[in-house]
mmCIF file of C-alpha atoms in Angstrom:
data_model
loop_
_atom_site.group_PDB
_atom_site.id
_atom_site.type_symbol
_atom_site.label_atom_id
_atom_site.label_comp_id
_atom_site.label_asym_id
_atom_site.label_seq_id
_atom_site.Cartn_x
_atom_site.Cartn_y
_atom_site.Cartn_z
ATOM 1 C CA MET A 1 122.051 133.869 61.354
ATOM 2 C CA LEU A 2 121.106 130.206 61.620
ATOM 3 C CA LYS A 3 120.874 128.331 58.371
ATOM 4 C CA ALA A 4 117.709 126.323 57.827
ATOM 5 C CA GLN A 5 118.497 122.644 58.062
ATOM 6 C CA GLU A 6 118.027 120.966 54.724
ATOM 7 C CA ASP A 7 115.152 118.533 54.578
ATOM 8 C CA PRO A 8 116.507 115.155 53.453
ATOM 9 C CA VAL A 9 113.047 114.321 52.174
ATOM 10 C CA GLY A 10 111.867 115.842 48.878
ATOM 11 C CA ASP A 11 109.309 118.664 48.863
ATOM 12 C CA GLU A 12 106.497 116.341 47.775
ATOM 13 C CA ASP A 13 107.396 113.760 50.421
ATOM 14 C CA ALA A 14 107.664 116.505 53.049
ATOM 15 C CA ALA A 15 104.182 117.769 52.137
ATOM 16 C CA ASP A 16 102.809 114.218 52.347
ATOM 17 C CA ARG A 17 104.448 113.761 55.743
ATOM 18 C CA ARG A 18 103.000 117.055 57.030
ATOM 19 C CA GLU A 19 99.554 116.027 55.807
ATOM 20 C CA ALA A 20 99.902 112.622 57.468
ATOM 21 C CA ALA A 21 101.069 114.241 60.717
ATOM 22 C CA GLN A 22 98.099 116.627 60.652
ATOM 23 C CA ALA A 23 95.742 113.670 60.164
ATOM 24 C CA VAL A 24 97.298 111.971 63.196
ATOM 25 C CA GLU A 25 96.903 115.186 65.205
ATOM 26 C CA ARG A 26 93.202 115.439 64.250
ATOM 27 C CA GLU A 27 92.552 111.805 65.156
ATOM 28 C CA LEU A 28 94.381 112.131 68.472
ATOM 29 C CA SER A 29 92.303 115.189 69.290
ATOM 30 C CA VAL A 30 89.116 113.198 68.632
ATOM 31 C CA LEU A 31 90.459 110.241 70.635
ATOM 32 C CA PHE A 32 91.449 112.380 73.632
ATOM 33 C CA GLY A 33 88.060 114.095 73.638
ATOM 34 C CA ARG A 34 86.272 110.757 73.575
ATOM 35 C CA ALA A 35 88.578 109.421 76.283
ATOM 36 C CA ARG A 36 87.691 112.368 78.546
ATOM 37 C CA SER A 37 83.995 111.786 77.909
ATOM 38 C CA ILE A 38 84.291 108.065 78.627
ATOM 39 C CA SER A 39 86.323 108.787 81.755
ATOM 40 C CA LEU A 40 83.575 111.086 83.061
ATOM 41 C CA GLN A 41 80.946 108.468 82.278
ATOM 42 C CA LEU A 42 82.898 105.697 84.018
ATOM 43 C CA ALA A 43 83.612 107.932 87.004
ATOM 44 C CA ALA A 44 79.869 108.554 87.386
ATOM 45 C CA GLU A 45 79.233 104.803 87.214
ATOM 46 C CA VAL A 46 81.651 104.245 90.102
ATOM 47 C CA HIS A 47 79.952 107.023 92.092
ATOM 48 C CA PRO A 48 77.749 109.942 90.962
ATOM 49 C CA GLY A 49 79.922 112.414 92.908
ATOM 50 C CA LEU A 50 83.192 111.274 91.368
ATOM 51 C CA ASP A 51 85.122 113.483 88.930
ATOM 52 C CA SER A 52 87.489 112.187 86.254
ATOM 53 C CA ALA A 53 90.677 113.233 88.104
ATOM 54 C CA SER A 54 89.651 111.315 91.209
ATOM 55 C CA TYR A 55 88.639 108.384 89.018
ATOM 56 C CA ALA A 56 92.168 108.384 87.577
ATOM 57 C CA LEU A 57 93.567 108.330 91.118
ATOM 58 C CA LEU A 58 91.344 105.355 91.963
ATOM 59 C CA LEU A 59 92.606 103.509 88.888
ATOM 60 C CA HIS A 60 96.159 104.236 89.972
ATOM 61 C CA LEU A 61 95.474 102.791 93.414
ATOM 62 C CA PHE A 62 93.712 99.789 91.903
ATOM 63 C CA ASP A 63 96.839 98.992 89.890
ATOM 64 C CA ALA A 64 99.484 100.002 92.442
ATOM 65 C CA GLY A 65 97.815 98.752 95.601
ATOM 66 C CA PRO A 66 98.144 100.479 98.973
ATOM 67 C CA VAL A 67 100.699 103.313 98.873
ATOM 68 C CA ARG A 68 101.668 106.395 100.824
ATOM 69 C CA ALA A 69 100.213 109.667 99.598
ATOM 70 C CA ALA A 70 103.747 110.924 98.899
ATOM 71 C CA GLU A 71 104.222 108.022 96.476
ATOM 72 C CA ILE A 72 101.068 109.050 94.614
ATOM 73 C CA VAL A 73 102.450 112.573 94.280
ATOM 74 C CA GLU A 74 105.760 111.202 93.006
ATOM 75 C CA ARG A 75 104.225 108.721 90.538
ATOM 76 C CA THR A 76 101.562 111.011 89.119
ATOM 77 C CA GLY A 77 103.422 114.322 89.169
ATOM 78 C CA LEU A 78 100.390 115.973 90.728
ATOM 79 C CA ASP A 79 100.699 118.678 93.355
ATOM 80 C CA LYS A 80 100.631 117.442 96.974
ATOM 81 C CA SER A 81 97.617 119.618 97.826
ATOM 82 C CA THR A 82 95.709 118.282 94.793
ATOM 83 C CA VAL A 83 96.368 114.685 95.828
ATOM 84 C CA SER A 84 95.348 115.482 99.425
ATOM 85 C CA ARG A 85 92.041 116.988 98.255
ATOM 86 C CA GLN A 86 91.348 114.013 95.995
ATOM 87 C CA ILE A 87 92.110 111.552 98.791
ATOM 88 C CA ALA A 88 89.822 113.436 101.181
ATOM 89 C CA ARG A 89 87.016 113.464 98.601
ATOM 90 C CA LEU A 90 87.429 109.749 97.863
ATOM 91 C CA GLU A 91 87.333 109.025 101.597
ATOM 92 C CA GLU A 92 84.075 111.014 101.877
ATOM 93 C CA LEU A 93 82.626 108.895 99.066
ATOM 94 C CA GLY A 94 83.675 105.687 100.838
ATOM 95 C CA LEU A 95 85.907 104.583 97.969
ATOM 96 C CA LEU A 96 89.255 104.693 99.724
ATOM 97 C CA GLU A 97 90.626 104.741 103.233
ATOM 98 C CA ARG A 98 93.793 105.533 105.100
ATOM 99 C CA ALA A 99 95.395 102.806 107.158
ATOM 100 C CA VAL A 100 98.523 102.276 109.206
ATOM 101 C CA ASP A 101 101.528 101.230 107.144
ATOM 102 C CA LEU A 102 102.500 97.850 108.558
ATOM 103 C CA ALA A 103 106.116 98.407 107.436
ATOM 104 C CA ASP A 104 106.291 101.669 109.430
ATOM 105 C CA GLY A 105 103.673 102.138 112.136
ATOM 106 C CA ARG A 106 104.194 105.909 112.100
ATOM 107 C CA ALA A 107 103.195 106.222 108.435
ATOM 108 C CA ARG A 108 99.792 105.997 106.782
ATOM 109 C CA ILE A 109 98.909 104.369 103.502
ATOM 110 C CA VAL A 110 96.015 105.004 101.161
ATOM 111 C CA GLN A 111 94.061 102.040 99.833
ATOM 112 C CA LEU A 112 90.772 101.247 98.153
ATOM 113 C CA THR A 113 87.903 100.206 100.354
ATOM 114 C CA GLY A 114 86.115 96.964 99.512
ATOM 115 C CA THR A 115 83.380 99.031 97.890
ATOM 116 C CA GLY A 116 85.888 101.050 95.859
ATOM 117 C CA HIS A 117 87.649 97.905 94.679
ATOM 118 C CA ASP A 118 84.423 96.106 93.761
ATOM 119 C CA ARG A 119 82.989 99.064 91.845
ATOM 120 C CA LEU A 120 86.206 99.621 89.906
ATOM 121 C CA GLU A 121 86.536 95.916 89.119
ATOM 122 C CA ALA A 122 82.993 95.818 87.742
ATOM 123 C CA ILE A 123 83.563 98.951 85.646
ATOM 124 C CA ARG A 124 86.857 97.620 84.284
ATOM 125 C CA GLN A 125 85.315 94.294 83.307
ATOM 126 C CA ASP A 126 82.489 96.085 81.528
ATOM 127 C CA ARG A 127 84.962 98.431 79.785
ATOM 128 C CA ARG A 128 87.091 95.499 78.614
ATOM 129 C CA GLN A 129 84.022 93.742 77.239
ATOM 130 C CA ARG A 130 82.937 96.855 75.343
ATOM 131 C CA LEU A 131 86.438 97.266 73.922
ATOM 132 C CA ARG A 132 86.505 93.634 72.781
ATOM 133 C CA GLU A 133 83.177 94.259 71.024
ATOM 134 C CA LYS A 134 84.609 97.356 69.272
ATOM 135 C CA PHE A 135 87.526 95.249 67.984
ATOM 136 C CA ALA A 136 85.370 92.278 66.992
ATOM 137 C CA GLY A 137 85.558 93.227 63.298
ATOM 138 C CA TRP A 138 89.324 93.725 63.384
ATOM 139 C CA SER A 139 91.768 90.969 62.537
ATOM 140 C CA THR A 140 94.037 89.772 65.331
ATOM 141 C CA GLU A 141 96.991 91.104 63.342
ATOM 142 C CA ASP A 142 95.385 94.558 63.117
ATOM 143 C CA VAL A 143 94.807 94.588 66.887
ATOM 144 C CA ARG A 144 98.435 93.583 67.498
ATOM 145 C CA THR A 145 99.694 96.245 65.094
ATOM 146 C CA PHE A 146 97.498 98.887 66.714
ATOM 147 C CA SER A 147 98.744 97.868 70.165
ATOM 148 C CA SER A 148 102.348 98.074 68.993
ATOM 149 C CA LEU A 149 101.832 101.516 67.471
ATOM 150 C CA LEU A 150 100.091 102.778 70.613
ATOM 151 C CA SER A 151 103.012 101.495 72.656
ATOM 152 C CA ARG A 152 105.432 103.390 70.419
ATOM 153 C CA LEU A 153 103.341 106.531 70.781
ATOM 154 C CA ASN A 154 103.227 106.205 74.575
ATOM 155 C CA GLU A 155 106.994 105.764 74.698
ATOM 156 C CA ALA A 156 107.481 108.815 72.501
ATOM 157 C CA LEU A 157 105.222 110.930 74.687
#
């Protein structure tokens, strides 16, 4: 039988830590729900027929630039068929296009169209402005601390 590992923290401290962890879990749940809602809203602003998964793919392409579909699969961990469907849908909406890879004429790359780029740029600028407004009442030090803690969380995940 395995022996329970002794908790180096006292019972009271352990209870406080559990309570703190549960509070973090609750707040993350609220944050993730709001993030999904905002993502759907922003996707609709880019194009009414755009879903949040395809919006995420557009953001990836905006940041990464033109790439092969296989690279998208590798970077995102999504299934190849899922990426193919999303690319086809985004092409239908006129937000991205396939082009010849200049480094290898046999290969094709996926890239944003001018319309896709312009719409995403406008949405991102608006989103940044709204975020700056939300943090207007925060001290610069609080914003830096929050950024640092988010970075730690992202690394841990």
